[in-house]
Tab-separated table of C-alpha atoms in Angstrom:
chain	number	residue	atom	x	y	z
Z	773	UNK	CA	18.272	-22.511	0.828
Z	774	UNK	CA	20.193	-20.910	3.673
Z	775	UNK	CA	21.173	-17.281	3.599
Z	776	UNK	CA	23.783	-15.577	5.715
Z	777	UNK	CA	21.994	-12.265	5.024
Z	778	UNK	CA	18.483	-11.327	6.157
Z	779	UNK	CA	18.319	-8.623	3.482
Z	780	UNK	CA	18.983	-11.133	0.718
Z	781	UNK	CA	16.597	-13.641	2.242
Z	782	UNK	CA	13.783	-11.079	2.239
Z	783	UNK	CA	14.496	-9.979	-1.324
Z	784	UNK	CA	14.561	-13.609	-2.498
Z	785	UNK	CA	11.280	-14.271	-0.722
Z	786	UNK	CA	9.787	-11.180	-2.372
Z	787	UNK	CA	10.654	-12.437	-5.868
Z	788	UNK	CA	9.684	-16.016	-5.008
Z	789	UNK	CA	6.211	-14.824	-3.957
Z	790	UNK	CA	5.514	-13.984	-7.613
Z	791	UNK	CA	3.824	-16.693	-9.707
Z	792	UNK	CA	6.162	-18.962	-11.633
Z	793	UNK	CA	9.300	-17.766	-9.834
Z	794	UNK	CA	10.966	-20.325	-7.585
Z	795	UNK	CA	13.605	-19.646	-4.983
Z	796	UNK	CA	16.509	-20.503	-7.289
Z	797	UNK	CA	15.297	-18.089	-9.944
Z	798	UNK	CA	14.584	-15.500	-7.244
Z	799	UNK	CA	18.169	-15.770	-6.011
Z	800	UNK	CA	19.457	-15.365	-9.561
Z	801	UNK	CA	17.409	-12.169	-9.960
Z	802	UNK	CA	18.629	-10.798	-6.623
Z	803	UNK	CA	22.276	-11.529	-7.485
Z	804	UNK	CA	21.688	-9.858	-10.853
Z	805	UNK	CA	20.425	-6.695	-9.136
Z	806	UNK	CA	23.439	-6.770	-6.821
Z	807	UNK	CA	25.758	-6.672	-9.833
Z	808	UNK	CA	24.065	-3.501	-11.083
Z	809	UNK	CA	24.232	0.026	-9.715
Z	810	UNK	CA	21.931	0.830	-6.785
Z	811	UNK	CA	19.938	3.104	-9.102
Z	812	UNK	CA	18.831	0.138	-11.229
Z	813	UNK	CA	17.055	-1.410	-8.257
Z	814	UNK	CA	15.636	1.938	-7.174
Z	815	UNK	CA	14.197	2.622	-10.628
Z	816	UNK	CA	12.839	-0.932	-10.815
Z	817	UNK	CA	11.089	-0.525	-7.455
Z	818	UNK	CA	9.791	2.938	-8.356
Z	819	UNK	CA	8.308	1.717	-11.640
Z	820	UNK	CA	6.367	-0.990	-9.812
Z	821	UNK	CA	5.091	1.273	-7.039
Z	822	UNK	CA	4.142	4.040	-9.499
Z	823	UNK	CA	2.298	1.470	-11.597
Z	824	UNK	CA	0.454	-0.080	-8.671
Z	825	UNK	CA	-0.530	3.219	-7.123
Z	826	UNK	CA	-1.286	5.108	-10.328
Z	827	UNK	CA	-3.203	2.531	-12.313
Z	828	UNK	CA	-6.993	2.721	-12.518
Z	829	UNK	CA	-9.824	1.112	-14.387
Z	830	UNK	CA	-11.102	3.058	-17.383
Z	831	UNK	CA	-14.488	4.418	-16.326
Z	832	UNK	CA	-15.975	3.381	-19.674
Z	833	UNK	CA	-14.474	0.038	-20.724
Z	834	UNK	CA	-12.705	-1.175	-17.511
Z	835	UNK	CA	-9.385	-1.453	-19.335
Z	836	UNK	CA	-6.333	-0.665	-17.194
Z	837	UNK	CA	-5.632	3.015	-17.565
Z	838	UNK	CA	-3.386	5.844	-16.399
Z	839	UNK	CA	-6.271	8.313	-16.644
Z	840	UNK	CA	-9.969	8.269	-15.861
Z	841	UNK	CA	-10.548	7.319	-19.517
Z	842	UNK	CA	-8.142	4.868	-21.179
Z	843	UNK	CA	-6.095	5.741	-24.265
Z	844	UNK	CA	-8.293	3.536	-26.438
Z	845	UNK	CA	-11.616	5.082	-25.340
Z	846	UNK	CA	-10.074	8.552	-25.597
Z	847	UNK	CA	-8.800	7.967	-29.147
Z	848	UNK	CA	-11.126	9.805	-31.564
Z	849	UNK	CA	-9.500	8.050	-34.558
Z	850	UNK	CA	-10.829	4.672	-33.429
Z	851	UNK	CA	-14.196	3.349	-34.552
Z	852	UNK	CA	-16.587	4.198	-31.709
Z	853	UNK	CA	-19.423	2.231	-33.346
Z	854	UNK	CA	-17.700	-1.100	-32.578
Z	855	UNK	CA	-17.203	-2.639	-29.137
Z	856	UNK	CA	-15.262	-5.859	-28.644
Z	857	UNK	CA	-16.190	-7.661	-25.411
Z	858	UNK	CA	-13.271	-9.516	-23.758
Z	859	UNK	CA	-12.934	-11.418	-20.513
Z	860	UNK	CA	-9.809	-9.680	-19.271
Z	861	UNK	CA	-7.111	-7.146	-20.029
Z	862	UNK	CA	-4.751	-9.822	-21.293
Z	863	UNK	CA	-7.185	-10.769	-24.073
Z	864	UNK	CA	-7.618	-7.087	-24.905
Z	865	UNK	CA	-3.849	-6.744	-25.267
Z	866	UNK	CA	-3.673	-9.870	-27.446
Z	867	UNK	CA	-6.240	-8.375	-29.836
Z	868	UNK	CA	-4.486	-4.991	-29.804
Z	869	UNK	CA	-1.234	-6.738	-30.691
Z	870	UNK	CA	-2.767	-8.082	-33.909
Z	871	UNK	CA	-3.133	-4.517	-35.177
Z	872	UNK	CA	-6.308	-5.653	-36.976
Z	873	UNK	CA	-8.921	-4.029	-34.769
Z	874	UNK	CA	-9.647	-0.307	-34.566
Z	875	UNK	CA	-12.846	-0.299	-32.514
Z	876	UNK	CA	-13.326	0.003	-28.748
Z	877	UNK	CA	-13.407	-2.653	-26.022
Z	878	UNK	CA	-15.325	-3.692	-22.967
Z	879	UNK	CA	-13.566	-5.774	-20.290
Z	880	UNK	CA	-16.086	-8.068	-18.573
Z	881	UNK	CA	-13.790	-9.154	-15.764
Z	882	UNK	CA	-14.638	-12.856	-16.213
Z	883	UNK	CA	-17.470	-15.042	-17.411
Z	884	UNK	CA	-20.707	-16.227	-15.823
Z	885	UNK	CA	-19.882	-19.372	-13.823
Z	886	UNK	CA	-22.484	-20.674	-11.361
Z	887	UNK	CA	-19.978	-23.279	-10.086
Z	888	UNK	CA	-17.510	-20.567	-9.093
Z	889	UNK	CA	-20.324	-18.343	-7.857
Z	890	UNK	CA	-19.872	-15.714	-10.587
Z	891	UNK	CA	-23.206	-14.256	-11.657
Z	892	UNK	CA	-24.023	-11.470	-14.138
Z	893	UNK	CA	-23.945	-8.925	-11.294
Z	894	UNK	CA	-20.279	-9.755	-10.611
Z	895	UNK	CA	-19.259	-8.791	-14.151
Z	896	UNK	CA	-19.085	-5.438	-15.929
Z	897	UNK	CA	-22.352	-6.080	-17.745
Z	898	UNK	CA	-24.456	-3.123	-16.559
Z	899	UNK	CA	-21.735	-0.731	-17.690
Z	900	UNK	CA	-21.681	-2.456	-21.109
Z	901	UNK	CA	-25.454	-2.047	-21.504
Z	902	UNK	CA	-25.149	1.552	-20.333
Z	903	UNK	CA	-22.983	2.260	-23.397
Z	904	UNK	CA	-25.806	1.346	-25.801
Z	905	UNK	CA	-28.509	4.056	-25.402
Z	906	UNK	CA	-26.354	6.821	-26.950
Z	907	UNK	CA	-26.952	5.105	-30.323
Z	908	UNK	CA	-23.275	5.404	-31.269
Z	909	UNK	CA	-22.610	1.671	-30.949
Z	910	UNK	CA	-23.732	-0.377	-33.976
Z	911	UNK	CA	-22.077	-3.735	-33.322
Z	912	UNK	CA	-20.768	-5.648	-30.310
Z	913	UNK	CA	-18.203	-8.375	-31.051
Z	914	UNK	CA	-17.928	-11.254	-28.583
Z	915	UNK	CA	-14.315	-12.373	-28.110
Z	916	UNK	CA	-15.027	-14.796	-25.271
Z	917	UNK	CA	-13.485	-18.240	-24.653
Z	918	UNK	CA	-15.566	-21.047	-26.256
Z	919	UNK	CA	-16.104	-22.827	-22.939
Z	920	UNK	CA	-19.483	-23.698	-21.432
Z	921	UNK	CA	-19.204	-20.647	-19.162
Z	922	UNK	CA	-18.114	-18.472	-22.077
Z	923	UNK	CA	-20.972	-19.624	-24.290
Z	924	UNK	CA	-23.438	-19.008	-21.440
Z	925	UNK	CA	-22.068	-15.504	-21.039
Z	926	UNK	CA	-22.301	-14.809	-24.773
Z	927	UNK	CA	-25.891	-16.073	-24.820
Z	928	UNK	CA	-26.843	-13.916	-21.835
Z	929	UNK	CA	-25.176	-10.820	-23.279
Z	930	UNK	CA	-26.613	-11.311	-26.777
Z	931	UNK	CA	-30.144	-11.427	-25.405
Z	932	UNK	CA	-29.602	-8.175	-23.491
Z	933	UNK	CA	-27.860	-6.502	-26.426
Z	934	UNK	CA	-30.455	-7.539	-29.010
Z	935	UNK	CA	-33.043	-5.952	-26.705
Z	936	UNK	CA	-31.031	-2.728	-27.096
Z	937	UNK	CA	-31.304	-3.108	-30.877
Z	938	UNK	CA	-27.570	-3.574	-31.441
Z	939	UNK	CA	-25.949	-6.137	-33.743
Z	940	UNK	CA	-24.003	-8.920	-32.010
Z	941	UNK	CA	-21.219	-10.942	-33.636
Z	942	UNK	CA	-18.546	-13.367	-32.479
Z	943	UNK	CA	-14.936	-13.754	-33.560
Z	944	UNK	CA	-14.349	-16.432	-36.214
Z	945	UNK	CA	-13.173	-19.805	-34.951
Z	946	UNK	CA	-11.606	-22.603	-36.979
Z	947	UNK	CA	-8.333	-24.225	-37.874
Z	948	UNK	CA	-5.469	-21.806	-37.215
Z	949	UNK	CA	-3.600	-20.254	-40.141
Z	950	UNK	CA	-0.485	-22.319	-40.775
Z	951	UNK	CA	-1.934	-25.142	-38.699
Z	952	UNK	CA	-1.838	-28.656	-40.105
Z	953	UNK	CA	-5.307	-30.187	-40.248
Z	954	UNK	CA	-4.073	-33.409	-38.644
Z	955	UNK	CA	-3.043	-31.498	-35.534
Z	956	UNK	CA	-6.293	-29.552	-35.114
Z	957	UNK	CA	-8.498	-30.867	-32.312
Z	958	UNK	CA	-11.650	-32.714	-33.402
Z	959	UNK	CA	-14.073	-30.106	-32.109
Z	960	UNK	CA	-12.352	-27.250	-33.923
Z	961	UNK	CA	-11.994	-29.222	-37.150
Z	962	UNK	CA	-15.583	-30.477	-37.006
Z	963	UNK	CA	-16.987	-27.009	-36.393
Z	964	UNK	CA	-14.786	-25.467	-39.061
Z	965	UNK	CA	-16.426	-27.798	-41.619
Z	966	UNK	CA	-19.949	-27.044	-40.391
Z	967	UNK	CA	-19.214	-23.298	-40.322
Z	968	UNK	CA	-17.435	-23.298	-43.723
Z	969	UNK	CA	-17.318	-19.992	-45.624
Z	970	UNK	CA	-17.639	-19.297	-49.370
Z	971	UNK	CA	-14.256	-19.300	-51.085
Z	972	UNK	CA	-13.256	-16.088	-52.817
Z	973	UNK	CA	-10.192	-16.142	-55.039
Z	974	UNK	CA	-9.403	-12.442	-54.766
T	1168	UNK	CA	3.259	-5.809	-27.286
T	1169	UNK	CA	1.211	-2.617	-27.233
T	1170	UNK	CA	0.072	-1.040	-23.988
T	1171	UNK	CA	-2.641	1.511	-23.529
T	1172	UNK	CA	-0.992	2.471	-20.225
T	1173	UNK	CA	2.451	4.032	-19.803
T	1174	UNK	CA	2.556	2.913	-16.169
T	1175	UNK	CA	2.063	-0.719	-17.152
T	1176	UNK	CA	4.502	-0.428	-20.012
T	1177	UNK	CA	7.217	0.854	-17.666
T	1178	UNK	CA	6.532	-1.838	-15.068
T	1179	UNK	CA	6.638	-4.546	-17.755
T	1180	UNK	CA	9.901	-3.144	-19.086
T	1181	UNK	CA	11.307	-3.144	-15.548
T	1182	UNK	CA	10.567	-6.843	-15.062
T	1183	UNK	CA	11.658	-7.689	-18.621
T	1184	UNK	CA	15.063	-6.084	-17.969
T	1185	UNK	CA	15.806	-8.906	-15.518
T	1186	UNK	CA	17.645	-11.940	-16.914
T	1187	UNK	CA	15.434	-14.795	-18.097
T	1188	UNK	CA	12.215	-12.763	-17.949
T	1189	UNK	CA	10.595	-12.012	-21.282
T	1190	UNK	CA	7.868	-9.482	-21.931
T	1191	UNK	CA	5.045	-12.027	-21.720
T	1192	UNK	CA	6.229	-13.237	-18.312
T	1193	UNK	CA	6.790	-9.629	-17.246
T	1194	UNK	CA	3.192	-8.787	-18.145
T	1195	UNK	CA	1.963	-11.803	-16.193
T	1196	UNK	CA	3.895	-10.620	-13.122
T	1197	UNK	CA	2.544	-7.078	-13.457
T	1198	UNK	CA	-1.051	-8.304	-13.811
T	1199	UNK	CA	-0.459	-10.501	-10.756
T	1200	UNK	CA	0.647	-7.478	-8.710
T	1201	UNK	CA	-2.416	-5.572	-9.925
T	1202	UNK	CA	-4.653	-8.288	-8.505
T	1203	UNK	CA	-3.050	-7.878	-5.061
T	1204	UNK	CA	-3.410	-5.056	-2.556
T	1205	UNK	CA	-1.191	-1.988	-3.140
T	1206	UNK	CA	0.749	-2.911	-0.011
T	1207	UNK	CA	2.023	-6.138	-1.628
T	1208	UNK	CA	3.787	-4.136	-4.338
T	1209	UNK	CA	5.040	-1.577	-1.823
T	1210	UNK	CA	6.527	-4.269	0.409
T	1211	UNK	CA	8.046	-6.026	-2.621
T	1212	UNK	CA	9.694	-2.791	-3.768
T	1213	UNK	CA	10.888	-1.936	-0.262
T	1214	UNK	CA	12.496	-5.371	0.208
T	1215	UNK	CA	14.497	-4.910	-2.987
T	1216	UNK	CA	15.610	-1.363	-2.230
T	1217	UNK	CA	16.521	-2.240	1.382
T	1218	UNK	CA	18.513	-5.211	0.108
T	1219	UNK	CA	20.350	-3.250	-2.568
T	1220	UNK	CA	21.170	-0.321	-0.330
T	1221	UNK	CA	21.921	-2.267	2.829
T	1222	UNK	CA	23.989	-5.129	1.500
T	1223	UNK	CA	27.768	-5.076	1.827
T	1224	UNK	CA	30.714	-7.332	1.300
T	1225	UNK	CA	32.028	-9.056	4.407
T	1226	UNK	CA	35.339	-7.358	5.199
T	1227	UNK	CA	36.954	-10.751	5.813
T	1228	UNK	CA	35.594	-13.270	3.283
T	1229	UNK	CA	33.772	-11.039	0.723
T	1230	UNK	CA	30.512	-12.916	1.267
T	1231	UNK	CA	27.370	-10.793	0.943
T	1232	UNK	CA	26.544	-9.466	4.371
T	1233	UNK	CA	24.185	-7.234	6.326
T	1234	UNK	CA	26.995	-6.209	8.681
T	1235	UNK	CA	30.678	-5.366	8.335
T	1236	UNK	CA	31.397	-9.042	9.168
T	1237	UNK	CA	29.125	-11.733	7.718
T	1238	UNK	CA	27.146	-14.160	9.877
T	1239	UNK	CA	29.485	-17.016	8.937
T	1240	UNK	CA	32.723	-15.204	9.841
T	1241	UNK	CA	31.084	-13.906	13.022
T	1242	UNK	CA	29.946	-17.387	14.110
T	1243	UNK	CA	32.291	-18.610	16.877
T	1244	UNK	CA	30.817	-22.129	16.661
T	1245	UNK	CA	32.208	-22.602	13.152
T	1246	UNK	CA	35.650	-24.068	12.530
T	1247	UNK	CA	37.917	-21.063	12.028
T	1248	UNK	CA	40.864	-23.280	11.061
T	1249	UNK	CA	39.223	-24.180	7.717
T	1250	UNK	CA	38.663	-21.857	4.767
T	1251	UNK	CA	36.810	-22.961	1.650
T	1252	UNK	CA	37.685	-20.862	-1.416
T	1253	UNK	CA	34.791	-20.357	-3.853
T	1254	UNK	CA	34.395	-18.360	-7.041
T	1255	UNK	CA	31.199	-16.592	-6.087
T	1256	UNK	CA	28.440	-16.228	-3.525
T	1257	UNK	CA	26.200	-18.665	-5.369
T	1258	UNK	CA	28.763	-21.468	-4.910
T	1259	UNK	CA	29.101	-20.514	-1.238
T	1260	UNK	CA	25.330	-20.835	-0.819
T	1261	UNK	CA	25.319	-24.200	-2.611
T	1262	UNK	CA	27.919	-25.552	-0.156
T	1263	UNK	CA	26.056	-24.054	2.820
T	1264	UNK	CA	22.883	-25.765	1.623
T	1265	UNK	CA	24.553	-29.173	1.920
T	1266	UNK	CA	24.842	-28.655	5.677
T	1267	UNK	CA	28.114	-30.650	5.522
T	1268	UNK	CA	30.617	-27.840	5.994
T	1269	UNK	CA	31.203	-25.914	9.213
T	1270	UNK	CA	34.346	-23.966	8.332
T	1271	UNK	CA	34.704	-20.465	6.892
T	1272	UNK	CA	34.785	-19.242	3.291
T	1273	UNK	CA	36.632	-16.913	0.993
T	1274	UNK	CA	34.842	-15.559	-2.101
T	1275	UNK	CA	37.369	-14.983	-4.888
T	1276	UNK	CA	35.038	-13.048	-7.159
T	1277	UNK	CA	35.985	-15.105	-10.233
T	1278	UNK	CA	38.930	-17.064	-11.608
T	1279	UNK	CA	42.153	-16.058	-13.344
T	1280	UNK	CA	41.348	-15.732	-17.049
T	1281	UNK	CA	43.913	-14.056	-19.315
T	1282	UNK	CA	41.450	-14.208	-22.227
T	1283	UNK	CA	38.875	-12.182	-20.295
T	1284	UNK	CA	41.590	-9.954	-18.856
T	1285	UNK	CA	41.138	-11.193	-15.280
T	1286	UNK	CA	44.464	-11.346	-13.461
T	1287	UNK	CA	45.266	-12.251	-9.837
T	1288	UNK	CA	45.033	-8.571	-8.865
T	1289	UNK	CA	41.373	-8.481	-9.950
T	1290	UNK	CA	40.425	-11.236	-7.504
T	1291	UNK	CA	40.207	-11.300	-3.709
T	1292	UNK	CA	43.559	-13.082	-3.409
T	1293	UNK	CA	45.530	-10.589	-1.306
T	1294	UNK	CA	42.758	-10.618	1.300
T	1295	UNK	CA	42.873	-14.450	1.343
T	1296	UNK	CA	46.647	-14.465	1.924
T	1297	UNK	CA	46.203	-11.790	4.586
T	1298	UNK	CA	44.115	-14.288	6.598
T	1299	UNK	CA	47.039	-16.732	6.905
T	1300	UNK	CA	49.638	-15.037	9.163
T	1301	UNK	CA	47.469	-15.240	12.296
T	1302	UNK	CA	48.212	-18.993	12.316
T	1303	UNK	CA	44.560	-19.833	12.984
T	1304	UNK	CA	44.000	-21.286	9.497
T	1305	UNK	CA	45.276	-24.862	9.079
T	1306	UNK	CA	43.709	-25.865	5.763
T	1307	UNK	CA	42.354	-24.120	2.670
T	1308	UNK	CA	39.895	-26.123	0.559
T	1309	UNK	CA	39.627	-25.256	-3.137
T	1310	UNK	CA	36.040	-25.487	-4.392
T	1311	UNK	CA	36.734	-24.040	-7.842
T	1312	UNK	CA	35.278	-25.119	-11.209
T	1313	UNK	CA	37.487	-27.728	-12.942
T	1314	UNK	CA	37.987	-25.563	-16.034
T	1315	UNK	CA	41.334	-24.497	-17.438
T	1316	UNK	CA	40.896	-21.093	-15.766
T	1317	UNK	CA	39.828	-22.753	-12.522
T	1318	UNK	CA	42.801	-25.122	-12.500
T	1319	UNK	CA	45.135	-22.202	-13.223
T	1320	UNK	CA	43.656	-20.307	-10.299
T	1321	UNK	CA	43.991	-23.301	-7.966
T	1322	UNK	CA	47.616	-23.770	-9.040
T	1323	UNK	CA	48.402	-20.096	-8.468
T	1324	UNK	CA	46.694	-20.047	-5.068
T	1325	UNK	CA	48.235	-23.314	-3.886
T	1326	UNK	CA	51.748	-22.007	-4.576
T	1327	UNK	CA	51.051	-18.858	-2.565
T	1328	UNK	CA	49.342	-20.775	0.247
T	1329	UNK	CA	52.059	-23.423	0.510
T	1330	UNK	CA	54.529	-20.568	0.932
T	1331	UNK	CA	52.433	-19.509	3.926
T	1332	UNK	CA	52.812	-23.035	5.311
T	1333	UNK	CA	49.126	-23.885	5.116
T	1334	UNK	CA	47.657	-27.186	3.881
T	1335	UNK	CA	45.733	-26.980	0.577
T	1336	UNK	CA	43.066	-29.473	-0.514
T	1337	UNK	CA	40.439	-29.648	-3.258
T	1338	UNK	CA	36.879	-30.945	-3.153
T	1339	UNK	CA	36.474	-34.539	-4.342
T	1340	UNK	CA	35.354	-34.983	-7.932
T	1341	UNK	CA	33.940	-38.114	-9.514
T	1342	UNK	CA	30.743	-39.773	-10.603
T	1343	UNK	CA	27.784	-38.213	-8.796
T	1344	UNK	CA	25.983	-40.185	-6.097
T	1345	UNK	CA	22.958	-41.838	-7.669
T	1346	UNK	CA	24.431	-41.189	-11.123
T	1347	UNK	CA	24.478	-44.065	-13.580
T	1348	UNK	CA	28.003	-44.740	-14.846
T	1349	UNK	CA	26.807	-44.845	-18.446
T	1350	UNK	CA	25.601	-41.240	-18.213
T	1351	UNK	CA	28.771	-39.849	-16.637
T	1352	UNK	CA	30.950	-37.884	-19.045
T	1353	UNK	CA	34.179	-39.568	-20.148
T	1354	UNK	CA	36.486	-37.113	-18.413
T	1355	UNK	CA	34.743	-37.488	-15.058
T	1356	UNK	CA	34.547	-41.274	-15.335
T	1357	UNK	CA	38.175	-41.572	-16.462
T	1358	UNK	CA	39.455	-39.379	-13.655
T	1359	UNK	CA	37.294	-41.139	-11.097
T	1360	UNK	CA	39.092	-44.414	-11.962
T	1361	UNK	CA	42.549	-42.825	-11.836
T	1362	UNK	CA	41.719	-41.082	-8.549
T	1363	UNK	CA	40.041	-44.148	-7.007
T	1364	UNK	CA	39.908	-44.333	-3.209
T	1365	UNK	CA	40.359	-47.334	-0.883
T	1366	UNK	CA	37.061	-49.010	-0.108
T	1367	UNK	CA	36.061	-49.135	3.535
T	1368	UNK	CA	33.137	-51.304	4.501
T	1369	UNK	CA	32.270	-49.419	7.708
C-alpha cells in the first residue's frame, strides 16, 4: 500500500500494529476517523491513554482496576466467603457476564507450565494463599482450563489450599446446554457420563 | 459485557465505536495494549491525533495531504498532462498500488445521485474544470464505478470536459485477469464481448 501522506501512513501503521487488524482494515478505520470531527479522534486517543496510564492491578485479586482495590473486592454486597480462581481477566469478565456468580475472584495470571518456563512463583499464588488466614474464605472455586497445565495448576493449588483448611471445588464440565450430543467431543461426552449427576425433576 | 473498571469500559467503547469492531474485539485490543508498555499506547494515540489534526485536502486534486499540495501533484516526474478522476481517496490509493499509472488525480468526493440528494455542486467538479484552461491537461481518465449514478456522473463530466477541448477516456472493463469466464457476471461477460479488442500477438 502506498500513501501520499506520511501522517496517514503512520496512523495506518498504528492501527495495523494491533492484533487481528491488517493494513486494509487499518486504512478503513483511518478514513472513518477522517470523516468524523477532529474531536472524535481526540476523545478516542484520550480514552486509550487515560486507560493505559490509569489502570492498575487490584491489590487483592489482581483484577484490572481503576483504584487500589477493584470494584468487585470493594463491593460489600458480594459474598466474601467465595473466591473463584481464574487464569486471566478475560475469563473473569466471562464469568461476570453470566450474572450467576456473586463471590470474589483471584486472577492467577496464567497456569503452571514447565515447558514455557512458568512456575508457581511466576503466578499470583502467594497472594491467593495470603487471603486464607483471615478465616473469611470458606470455598475456593477453580475455573481453570482443563488442559494438562491447567490440571497441574489446580492440583498444586488444591494441595496448598487444603493445607489452609479451605474447601476447594471446580466448575462443572459436560455437554453444553443446547448442544447436540453428536457434536460434543469424545472427551467431554465420556467424562459427562462418568461424572453424571442425580436427576431432580423440580 | 460488564466491566469492573470505568477506564477499560471507556477504552472498549472507543474501539467499538469504529466500524467493523465489536465489543469482544474491542476488549481484545484493549487487553493487548495493557500487555504493552505505556509508551505503545501513547505513541498510538499521538499518531492518530497528529493525523487527524494535520491532514488536509490537496488544494488541487482533493487528495488527502500533509501539505497544501499533495505529494502526487507536487511530483514533477509525474505526467501532468493526464488526470484520473476517482470517487474517493480509497480508489486513488488502489490505482496507486498498481504502480501502472504515473499521471495526476482528481478526487470527486462521490458521484451524482439525485436519490441521495448529491448534485454536481456537491462534488469537486468546478475545481476539476478549473484545471483545464492552463492547456497542460490533454486527457482525463474516468475511473468511476459502473453504476447508474457513476455513469450519470461520467456523462455529465464528459460533456463539460469536451467543451474544454480535452480528451476523455474511461478505464477498461471486462473479465478480470485470471478470472474464469464461468464465474464472471453476465453483464461483465456480455459487455466484454461487445467491447472486444483486436488481438495482438506481440
